[in-house]
XYZ file of C-alpha atoms in Angstrom:
697
model
C 0.061 0.023 -0.009
C 1.551 3.329 -0.577
C 1.998 5.591 2.147
C 1.641 8.954 0.237
C -1.001 9.375 -2.930
C -1.375 12.348 -5.256
C -4.791 13.448 -7.231
C -3.786 16.170 -9.620
C -7.216 16.930 -11.069
C -7.828 18.004 -7.411
C -4.116 18.996 -6.494
C -4.912 16.742 -3.110
C -2.233 14.403 -1.401
C -3.221 11.665 1.218
C -1.208 10.160 3.428
C -2.247 6.897 4.708
C -0.889 4.963 8.065
C -2.134 1.835 9.308
C -5.359 3.344 10.671
C -5.508 6.777 10.106
C -4.935 9.347 7.380
C -4.378 12.816 6.696
C -5.584 15.005 3.579
C -4.209 18.149 2.427
C -5.201 20.228 -0.927
C -3.689 23.424 -2.829
C -6.564 26.059 -2.684
C -6.720 28.701 -5.564
C -4.145 30.951 -4.181
C -1.536 28.105 -3.681
C -1.536 28.252 0.131
C -1.753 24.253 1.624
C -4.972 23.680 3.548
C -5.762 20.327 5.658
C -9.153 19.067 4.557
C -8.894 15.509 6.718
C -7.254 14.200 9.519
C -8.724 10.955 11.085
C -9.901 7.613 10.270
C -8.632 5.910 7.119
C -9.974 7.125 3.452
C -9.162 6.247 0.074
C -8.165 9.278 -2.304
C -11.559 8.759 -4.276
C -13.141 9.577 -0.868
C -10.669 12.468 0.228
C -11.400 14.216 -2.765
C -14.996 14.598 -2.136
C -14.112 16.560 1.378
C -14.941 20.324 1.474
C -12.272 22.497 2.645
C -13.464 23.965 6.454
C -14.452 27.628 5.957
C -15.736 29.909 8.880
C -19.753 29.939 8.814
C -19.373 33.268 10.565
C -18.139 34.796 7.250
C -18.344 38.615 7.075
C -16.431 41.633 6.278
C -14.915 41.045 9.646
C -13.967 37.209 9.402
C -11.702 35.352 7.327
C -13.613 32.616 5.104
C -10.219 30.536 4.303
C -9.866 26.860 5.146
C -7.248 26.069 7.550
C -3.646 26.669 6.368
C -0.610 23.949 6.960
C 1.697 26.192 7.702
C -0.275 29.792 8.586
C 1.412 33.083 7.192
C 0.795 36.904 7.721
C -1.230 38.290 4.623
C -5.006 38.052 3.279
C -7.297 37.624 6.029
C -5.820 35.618 7.959
C -6.034 36.760 11.576
C -5.165 33.440 14.010
C -1.853 32.656 15.053
C 0.620 32.959 12.318
C 3.261 29.995 11.661
C 5.771 31.952 9.622
C 6.267 35.383 9.929
C 8.963 37.316 7.765
C 9.793 40.671 7.020
C 11.595 41.581 3.693
C 14.347 44.247 3.323
C 12.340 46.803 2.128
C 9.568 46.348 5.299
C 7.065 44.530 3.552
C 5.702 41.730 5.829
C 3.897 38.263 5.008
C 4.019 35.780 2.857
C 1.933 35.287 -0.980
C 2.057 31.710 -1.639
C 3.352 29.902 -5.533
C 3.266 26.411 -5.943
C 6.245 25.371 -7.118
C 5.745 21.664 -7.817
C 6.040 18.171 -4.790
C 8.336 15.106 -4.734
C 7.527 12.135 -3.259
C 10.581 9.779 -1.617
C 9.164 6.789 -0.177
C 6.896 8.230 2.880
C 8.440 11.613 2.510
C 5.914 14.241 0.422
C 8.174 17.576 -0.029
C 5.888 20.558 -1.214
C 7.754 23.184 -2.738
C 6.243 26.640 -2.445
C 7.771 30.444 -3.079
C 6.831 33.473 -2.380
C 5.081 35.385 -5.385
C 7.390 38.516 -5.093
C 10.287 37.600 -3.169
C 13.036 35.079 -3.767
C 11.988 32.996 0.036
C 11.821 29.525 -1.042
C 9.446 27.208 1.696
C 9.367 23.161 1.422
C 6.516 21.803 3.746
C 8.092 17.977 4.650
C 5.786 15.191 5.702
C 7.013 11.787 6.330
C 4.901 8.888 6.972
C 6.286 5.499 8.218
C 4.346 2.273 7.187
C 4.025 0.758 10.290
C 2.762 3.701 12.159
C 0.144 6.410 12.026
C 2.823 9.246 13.181
C 3.441 11.925 11.161
C 6.481 13.817 10.883
C 6.316 17.447 9.812
C 9.101 19.999 9.548
C 10.136 23.031 7.527
C 12.563 24.343 5.211
C 13.004 27.828 4.560
C 15.374 29.479 2.164
C 16.339 33.006 1.331
C 17.735 32.653 -2.524
C 18.053 36.726 -2.590
C 22.084 37.291 -3.757
C 22.090 40.781 -1.825
C 19.325 41.347 0.971
C 18.568 39.079 4.289
C 15.374 38.316 5.320
C 14.163 38.898 8.898
C 12.540 35.736 10.495
C 10.221 36.104 13.512
C 8.442 32.935 13.672
C 9.307 30.047 11.554
C 6.944 27.044 13.309
C 7.514 23.668 12.336
C 3.851 22.652 11.244
C 0.472 23.858 12.354
C -2.450 21.196 12.852
C -6.095 21.161 13.093
C -8.622 19.461 14.786
C -11.365 18.139 12.921
C -15.277 20.202 13.795
C -16.554 18.871 16.860
C -19.036 20.823 19.595
C -16.769 20.674 22.258
C -12.553 20.522 22.879
C -10.560 19.605 25.592
C -6.593 20.007 25.337
C -4.363 17.715 27.592
C -0.921 18.848 28.459
C 1.761 18.495 30.720
C 2.704 21.033 33.521
C 5.340 21.285 36.691
C 8.243 22.235 37.976
C 11.238 21.035 39.492
C 10.774 18.186 41.625
C 7.203 18.063 40.412
C 7.617 17.516 36.421
C 5.275 15.751 34.105
C 1.887 16.682 36.150
C -1.307 15.773 33.878
C -3.860 18.796 33.134
C -6.884 18.241 31.265
C -9.282 20.965 30.423
C -11.559 22.906 28.517
C -9.974 24.583 25.466
C -11.043 28.241 25.867
C -12.271 30.485 22.866
C -8.902 32.292 22.902
C -5.216 31.776 22.136
C -3.417 29.763 24.608
C 0.436 29.488 24.710
C 2.494 26.691 25.791
C 6.035 27.583 26.012
C 9.509 27.506 27.302
C 11.285 30.494 27.242
C 14.291 28.984 29.029
C 16.683 27.672 26.454
C 15.873 24.361 27.840
C 12.670 22.211 26.924
C 12.059 22.455 30.947
C 10.590 21.588 34.130
C 7.887 23.930 33.728
C 5.953 22.547 30.351
C 6.564 19.701 27.826
C 6.116 20.155 23.930
C 3.355 17.386 23.553
C -0.483 18.301 23.207
C -3.198 16.511 23.162
C -7.024 17.275 21.910
C -10.211 15.522 22.117
C -13.844 16.561 22.114
C -14.273 15.915 26.044
C -15.365 12.375 25.991
C -12.221 10.617 25.220
C -10.536 8.383 28.180
C -7.837 5.888 28.603
C -9.466 2.874 26.234
C -12.215 5.124 24.012
C -12.472 8.112 22.353
C -11.092 10.192 19.427
C -7.428 11.865 20.235
C -5.373 14.288 18.002
C -1.801 14.790 19.968
C 1.288 16.099 18.816
C 4.768 16.475 19.809
C 7.686 18.587 19.092
C 11.317 16.993 18.928
C 13.198 19.988 20.431
C 15.180 20.530 23.566
C 15.288 24.340 23.477
C 12.914 27.143 24.113
C 9.799 26.066 22.152
C 6.341 27.513 21.709
C 2.933 25.868 20.772
C -0.116 28.472 20.340
C -3.435 26.345 20.610
C -6.433 28.788 18.753
C -9.945 28.065 19.354
C -12.326 30.657 17.526
C -15.656 32.045 18.130
C -17.556 29.479 16.012
C -15.391 26.193 17.070
C -12.329 25.617 14.647
C -9.478 24.593 16.762
C -5.966 24.730 15.300
C -2.408 25.266 16.872
C 0.812 25.722 15.509
C 4.122 24.981 17.113
C 8.138 24.829 16.717
C 11.247 26.159 18.282
C 11.768 29.281 19.597
C 9.452 32.047 21.680
C 8.051 35.569 21.500
C 10.289 38.467 21.314
C 13.396 36.576 19.188
C 13.925 37.595 15.752
C 16.637 35.683 13.507
C 18.556 37.328 10.078
C 18.174 34.950 6.939
C 21.173 36.010 5.151
C 21.281 35.799 1.539
C 21.606 31.891 -0.045
C 20.863 30.992 3.750
C 18.472 28.337 5.108
C 17.384 27.387 8.085
C 15.063 24.001 8.688
C 12.954 23.172 11.699
C 12.646 20.396 14.033
C 9.787 18.086 13.404
C 6.458 18.321 14.866
C 5.019 15.046 14.707
C 1.397 14.510 15.048
C -0.747 11.366 15.790
C -4.524 10.302 15.277
C -6.226 7.545 17.265
C -9.711 6.581 17.975
C -9.045 4.639 20.908
C -8.169 6.978 23.467
C -5.308 8.045 25.583
C -3.988 4.463 26.234
C -3.910 3.587 22.688
C -2.103 7.104 21.731
C 0.487 6.562 24.505
C 1.519 3.180 22.628
C 1.291 4.714 19.469
C 3.989 6.931 20.595
C 5.951 4.544 22.732
C 6.008 2.404 19.490
C 7.307 5.571 17.411
C 9.922 6.311 19.692
C 11.149 2.785 19.620
C 10.766 2.343 15.848
C 11.964 6.167 14.564
C 14.028 8.099 17.326
C 15.757 5.872 19.588
C 19.325 5.022 18.264
C 19.225 1.243 20.139
C 15.560 0.359 21.036
C 16.197 -3.453 21.055
C 18.646 -3.184 23.789
C 17.861 -3.940 27.589
C 18.913 -0.909 30.029
C 20.623 -1.653 33.082
C 19.986 -1.568 36.585
C 22.334 1.167 37.570
C 23.626 2.635 40.702
C 24.306 6.596 41.401
C 26.749 7.460 43.720
C 25.137 11.285 44.165
C 22.677 10.509 47.429
C 25.145 8.660 49.530
C 28.252 10.899 48.772
C 26.950 14.510 47.655
C 30.240 16.541 46.612
C 32.374 14.165 49.218
C 33.871 11.812 46.163
C 36.991 9.815 46.851
C 38.162 6.646 45.474
C 38.307 4.680 48.320
C 34.514 5.859 49.177
C 33.286 4.708 45.510
C 35.017 1.454 45.731
C 32.846 0.665 48.913
C 29.869 1.671 46.947
C 30.524 -0.184 43.862
C 31.239 -3.386 46.043
C 27.995 -2.904 47.420
C 25.885 -2.468 44.457
C 27.893 -5.177 42.871
C 26.711 -7.445 45.577
C 22.921 -6.294 45.200
C 22.992 -7.703 40.809
C 23.538 -3.876 39.877
C 25.031 -3.746 36.288
C 26.206 0.040 35.526
C 27.886 2.176 38.303
C 27.777 5.658 37.888
C 29.746 7.952 39.893
C 28.285 11.013 40.316
C 29.279 14.893 40.675
C 32.473 16.122 42.551
C 35.078 13.785 40.943
C 36.881 17.008 39.334
C 38.712 20.349 39.619
C 38.344 21.816 42.727
C 34.449 20.654 43.109
C 33.933 20.576 46.671
C 30.536 22.529 46.451
C 28.208 23.395 43.502
C 30.457 26.915 43.979
C 33.595 26.045 42.156
C 35.250 23.563 39.607
C 32.385 23.296 37.038
C 34.402 23.645 33.797
C 37.791 22.357 35.132
C 37.237 18.638 33.813
C 40.098 17.004 35.119
C 39.994 14.349 38.243
C 40.656 15.971 41.486
C 44.345 14.702 42.406
C 43.745 14.394 46.346
C 40.782 12.618 45.824
C 41.897 10.078 42.926
C 45.640 10.508 43.213
C 46.157 7.851 40.229
C 43.125 9.583 38.072
C 40.058 7.501 37.222
C 41.669 4.353 35.843
C 42.041 1.996 39.276
C 38.373 3.098 40.188
C 37.212 2.319 36.708
C 38.961 -1.141 36.936
C 37.849 -1.847 39.906
C 34.092 -1.661 39.120
C 34.511 -3.607 35.685
C 36.301 -6.200 37.652
C 33.099 -6.438 39.865
C 31.163 -7.277 36.845
C 29.428 -3.998 36.049
C 30.366 -1.018 33.471
C 31.369 2.280 34.793
C 29.327 5.612 33.469
C 30.168 8.857 35.306
C 28.364 12.442 35.765
C 28.906 15.603 33.367
C 27.823 19.059 33.025
C 29.281 20.096 29.491
C 26.897 23.153 29.096
C 27.587 25.211 32.348
C 30.749 26.616 34.209
C 31.541 28.301 37.480
C 32.570 31.932 37.513
C 35.149 29.887 40.111
C 36.734 28.038 37.655
C 40.282 28.078 35.602
C 38.073 27.836 32.997
C 36.195 30.992 33.676
C 39.112 33.074 34.597
C 40.823 31.800 31.239
C 37.860 32.660 29.156
C 35.103 35.099 30.537
C 33.831 35.617 26.994
C 33.084 32.136 26.650
C 29.553 32.188 28.267
C 26.304 33.627 27.298
C 26.435 37.255 28.289
C 25.240 40.746 27.227
C 27.190 44.064 27.221
C 26.341 46.119 29.919
C 24.296 43.645 31.971
C 25.069 41.343 35.153
C 25.615 38.036 34.551
C 22.845 36.153 36.485
C 24.253 33.294 38.305
C 22.060 30.368 39.075
C 23.485 27.469 41.082
C 26.297 29.184 41.067
C 26.574 28.645 37.160
C 27.022 30.483 33.943
C 25.804 28.848 30.531
C 28.639 28.730 27.898
C 28.296 29.757 24.787
C 28.168 26.541 22.741
C 26.903 28.544 19.563
C 30.751 29.667 19.547
C 32.647 27.192 17.362
C 35.869 27.326 19.717
C 33.914 27.065 23.016
C 31.879 23.724 21.395
C 35.566 22.227 19.941
C 36.760 22.825 23.672
C 33.862 20.875 24.932
C 33.868 18.406 22.421
C 37.123 17.423 22.654
C 37.872 16.936 26.471
C 34.357 14.571 26.366
C 36.093 12.921 23.885
C 39.439 12.583 25.891
C 37.444 11.324 29.000
C 35.626 9.036 27.218
C 38.459 7.325 25.281
C 40.801 7.708 27.798
C 38.769 5.886 30.883
C 36.861 3.515 28.401
C 33.316 5.224 29.613
C 29.873 3.196 28.739
C 27.688 5.694 30.267
C 27.525 9.885 30.251
C 24.710 11.011 32.855
C 24.881 14.079 30.931
C 23.072 17.142 32.995
C 22.113 20.716 32.703
C 21.848 22.498 36.072
C 20.334 25.993 35.047
C 18.104 27.740 32.168
C 19.453 30.568 30.080
C 20.301 33.927 30.968
C 21.374 36.891 29.625
C 21.518 34.973 26.464
C 23.264 37.200 24.224
C 26.657 37.179 22.032
C 28.227 40.539 21.674
C 29.962 41.216 18.268
C 27.642 38.091 16.631
C 25.583 39.574 13.694
C 22.780 37.646 14.526
C 22.778 36.786 18.326
C 19.285 35.698 19.036
C 20.252 32.783 16.890
C 21.886 31.450 19.633
C 18.474 30.081 21.201
C 18.740 27.818 17.778
C 22.059 27.528 17.696
C 23.012 26.474 21.247
C 21.226 23.228 21.306
C 21.885 22.121 17.820
C 25.611 22.764 19.341
C 24.282 20.595 21.977
C 23.211 17.983 19.339
C 26.239 17.688 17.195
C 28.618 17.009 20.732
C 26.084 14.229 21.356
C 26.158 12.852 17.867
C 30.063 12.994 17.452
C 30.784 11.361 20.687
C 28.518 8.548 19.962
C 29.951 7.865 16.402
C 33.293 8.039 17.874
C 32.269 5.693 20.581
C 29.580 3.670 19.438
C 29.535 1.797 22.684
C 28.579 4.955 24.488
C 25.481 5.399 26.468
C 23.878 8.865 27.375
C 21.264 9.478 29.880
C 19.624 13.086 29.792
C 18.913 15.159 32.764
C 18.664 18.723 33.252
C 18.222 18.936 37.520
C 15.494 16.058 36.892
C 12.937 16.337 34.298
C 14.216 19.530 32.429
C 15.335 17.854 29.216
C 12.643 15.709 27.789
C 11.873 15.154 24.432
C 11.958 13.701 20.926
C 15.056 15.408 19.716
C 17.339 14.475 22.655
C 16.129 10.996 22.744
C 16.992 10.868 19.405
C 21.094 11.221 20.602
C 20.577 9.489 24.132
C 19.523 6.462 25.649
C 17.060 6.984 28.642
C 16.042 10.180 30.799
C 16.401 11.097 34.249
C 12.518 11.929 35.032
C 12.841 13.788 37.979
C 15.069 14.837 41.022
C 12.197 13.756 43.072
C 12.597 10.093 44.081
C 9.793 9.724 46.487
C 7.495 7.245 45.502
C 4.621 8.208 45.977
C 5.133 11.761 44.105
C 7.207 9.209 41.570
C 3.557 7.214 40.493
C 2.136 10.682 39.109
C 5.566 11.852 37.395
C 5.646 8.669 35.570
C 1.722 8.333 34.731
C 2.358 11.625 33.062
C 6.106 11.038 31.416
C 4.224 7.789 29.954
C 1.809 9.616 27.847
C 4.232 10.105 24.993
C 7.676 8.681 26.517
C 8.246 4.605 26.782
C 9.525 3.001 30.032
C 12.743 1.818 28.425
C 13.777 5.575 28.551
C 12.755 5.984 32.109
C 14.953 6.357 34.555
C 13.990 5.650 38.266
C 15.573 5.333 41.595
C 15.473 3.387 44.681
C 16.669 5.822 47.424
C 16.613 6.553 51.182
C 13.485 6.272 53.658
C 13.058 8.918 54.562
C 13.013 10.312 51.244
C 15.664 13.240 50.893
C 13.275 15.579 48.978
C 9.864 14.742 50.989
C 11.347 13.076 54.314
C 8.158 10.559 53.675
C 8.834 7.201 55.194
C 8.286 4.247 52.701
C 8.673 0.536 52.381
C 11.929 -0.721 50.159
C 9.271 -3.011 48.475
C 6.926 0.069 47.915
C 10.128 2.226 46.402
C 11.011 -0.943 44.152
C 7.743 -1.535 42.979
C 7.102 1.653 41.902
C 10.991 1.996 40.148
C 10.188 -1.091 38.117
C 8.164 0.510 35.991
C 10.543 1.917 34.050
C 14.347 1.360 34.545
C 15.257 1.245 37.975
C 18.352 1.862 39.660
C 19.526 2.748 43.084
C 20.775 5.798 44.513
C 20.767 5.350 48.672
C 23.649 5.330 50.773
C 24.136 1.578 50.502
C 27.061 2.289 53.532
C 23.746 2.945 55.872
C 21.369 -0.218 54.641
C 20.946 -3.046 57.286
C 22.013 -6.688 55.864
C 18.182 -7.414 55.826
C 17.743 -4.380 53.097
C 20.503 -5.018 51.054
C 19.019 -8.925 51.189
C 15.456 -7.821 50.161
C 17.040 -5.478 47.066
C 19.189 -8.297 46.054
C 15.883 -9.983 45.660
C 13.987 -7.117 43.913
C 16.740 -6.270 41.900
C 16.757 -10.350 40.628
C 12.654 -10.078 40.087
C 13.348 -6.578 38.184
C 15.565 -8.450 35.782
C 12.694 -11.649 35.006
C 10.360 -8.721 34.295
C 12.488 -6.714 32.233
C 12.185 -7.675 29.161
C 8.394 -7.133 28.999
C 8.544 -4.156 30.684
C 11.323 -1.934 28.991
C 9.928 -3.705 25.386
C 6.039 -4.467 25.916
C 3.160 -2.661 25.219
C 2.168 -0.363 28.434
C -1.347 -0.083 29.434
C -2.076 2.256 32.366
C -4.963 0.572 35.222
C -6.805 2.382 37.563
C -8.770 0.643 40.520
C -10.734 1.906 43.222
C -9.571 4.625 45.767
C -5.880 5.228 45.643
C -5.070 2.134 43.760
C -3.152 2.285 40.221
C -1.026 0.177 38.238
C 0.536 -0.737 34.805
C 0.215 -3.791 32.885
C 3.067 -4.594 30.203
C 2.305 -6.896 27.265
C 5.090 -8.701 25.005
C 3.701 -11.695 23.242
C 2.047 -14.165 25.795
C 3.719 -12.375 29.036
C 2.014 -9.829 31.010
C 3.574 -7.778 34.111
C 1.441 -5.996 36.512
C 2.722 -3.509 38.941
C -0.004 -1.961 41.435
C 0.604 0.339 44.206
C -1.659 1.963 46.873
C -0.504 4.848 48.961
C -3.035 4.904 51.429
C -6.117 3.504 52.211
C -8.869 3.930 55.032
C -9.142 1.190 57.659
C -11.611 -1.515 56.523
C -11.197 -0.575 52.688
C -8.976 -3.212 50.769
C -9.110 -2.265 47.278
C -11.224 -4.235 44.962
C -9.271 -6.555 41.999
C -7.316 -4.655 39.750
C -9.172 -4.617 36.067
C -6.551 -5.311 33.539
C -6.845 -4.077 30.001
C -4.702 -6.184 27.725
C -5.545 -9.952 28.351
C -7.638 -11.780 25.952
C -11.532 -12.603 27.091
C -10.833 -16.216 25.962
C -7.540 -17.087 26.912
C -6.663 -18.396 30.279
C -3.920 -17.090 32.330
C -1.630 -18.513 34.809
C 0.553 -16.732 37.853
C 4.133 -17.569 37.368
C 4.726 -17.343 40.847
C 1.545 -18.577 42.675
C 0.715 -21.270 39.876
C -3.116 -19.644 40.141
C -4.820 -19.500 36.743
C -7.594 -17.121 35.885
C -9.629 -16.720 32.761
C -9.078 -13.439 30.798
C -12.819 -12.567 30.722
C -12.809 -12.348 34.398
C -9.538 -10.833 34.627
C -11.173 -7.876 31.892
C -14.669 -7.594 34.171
C -13.765 -8.503 37.796
C -10.163 -7.946 37.814
C -6.908 -9.652 39.207
C -6.939 -9.799 43.040
C -4.126 -8.669 44.788
C -2.110 -9.864 47.552
C -1.299 -6.416 49.018
C 0.161 -5.993 52.453
C -1.691 -4.049 55.168
C -0.845 -0.289 55.908
C -0.171 2.258 53.711
C 2.417 2.183 50.799
C 1.327 -1.500 49.940
C 2.631 -2.419 46.582
C 2.717 -5.654 44.823
C 4.189 -7.444 41.115
C 2.033 -10.115 39.420
C 3.848 -12.282 36.784
C 1.130 -13.650 34.235
C 1.244 -15.994 31.156
C -1.158 -16.933 28.623
C -1.944 -20.382 28.603
C -2.068 -22.321 25.515
């Protein structure tokens, strides 16, 4: 089946996925308009669709249909996707169609302005096994003399079909409270979701879903989109007074302008979209499949159980202490030992040393070699924490190169966490950064980098640059290039994306990393909600989750070790507590729980995830891979005399029978679907359980 079809008589394109279709056509003015995003259609059916025009047409209201890339110009009054100003002061674009080409599932529609040599290509890419549509835009100034000022250049605009009601779902939060799902009516207004921080941010994530207000986890139409960008971004959702709901998104934020020099081109990041008729759960599973199939570099690998030293040592890092922690970690079945902050320069606190990436000679008198060798002798891989994009003013690097940071003339340099941001848009700064990372990885055969970024941009300028605000784009792309070069030169290297927790989680960073540190908050009760939001877009195999000490360092909440492990097992668990203080009983139980996770890991990391909700505070997840099902259930609190009812599963077959691999009990699938799985939960608060089921043939 061809995934991209064209009808020349109607100037209409149809993009088809396994269960959905997307149709666009050229209008009389050569603008590209959306006519369908929903259930599967044939090409003949698609040509019968009429463009959506406003029923409130008047001399004050546009009658045009829904643009695929809205511009200034003509009777368009909604949020534009592309805003340019030419050298003579003219703004806006008038389109002329220049043809199209198709390469497999990649459609390119070529446009230009009718009066100026500005060329734009709208890109669409579909994959045969997915309903996700990837979209992005190329813009090129072919004038040989005059620049073009770009005030906004989004990747794509999307439109929901006409419905009587609209609801939006998005993710909000802050440090230690990332990925909180919010569902609310779409107001008759423009709603802007954005990060102005130079990072994806803890406070919003570039994912947006729209439904008609009736969709649930397993039913209802959902239209969702995700932007693959790790810097500042903006998505503008617009519902007009007569009900048309559209949104446009891309990199940058309001107030920025970029200059497109003669002959220069700019390519936007991918803004991908997905339609599903089967609810938020089906949408998540489709996104998870897209991440595995089209984003991750190593989707078939099994992520290891790691130990991280941060909560055990803080900045008090030395060779003997790390070796002692490594020995205990290895005894628990840990596969990757990661030394965190404090190993380099004068880094005895967050105030100094960042940027001086040589092992502290007092703490590591023979360098990192002995520790790396001991970690490998214990049967583990060796990883290390780095923060390549930042510098302390109290460092040799800053004293030598104060001009290497983002700054503006005649403005104070704001410190956050006693740090400034290195200007990686500068070639010399970027080359120096790549060089020390390359040397660190090569000299010690590093297996894993925990790549952190602990502050947003401030005074994001570059004195002397002819186009200083381009660094909002170029900084992020420089990070991408450094990561890409490291991975190409060191194929065994794996990277975890971190930004003070979940401040950098998006499809752009996942294209060059392997997992994401979701939050600095490791409290298992809080993590249930954080992980629920994270799973709306991202699969379990990229979700790093630690088991740490009790009381929890962030919340002081006391929770059982079993509960902490069961919450972390929903993703890629690590251990981050101070193992030197854990009792023999805790160490023994931890080893048993690590072994239990390794038994379920293939299903959790590579299976399909179904979110479950029981009565009261009982929630859970069900992972399915072939005939194997893994159920993790958590009940943080419950009233006396109110034990949770059995938990209804979502992915078993009603005609099949399933055996509990640990107890031998069998259950008809129809009973698991309708009445639920009986759970053996401990008494009291913070109760949890793990159940392994296998279909009986």
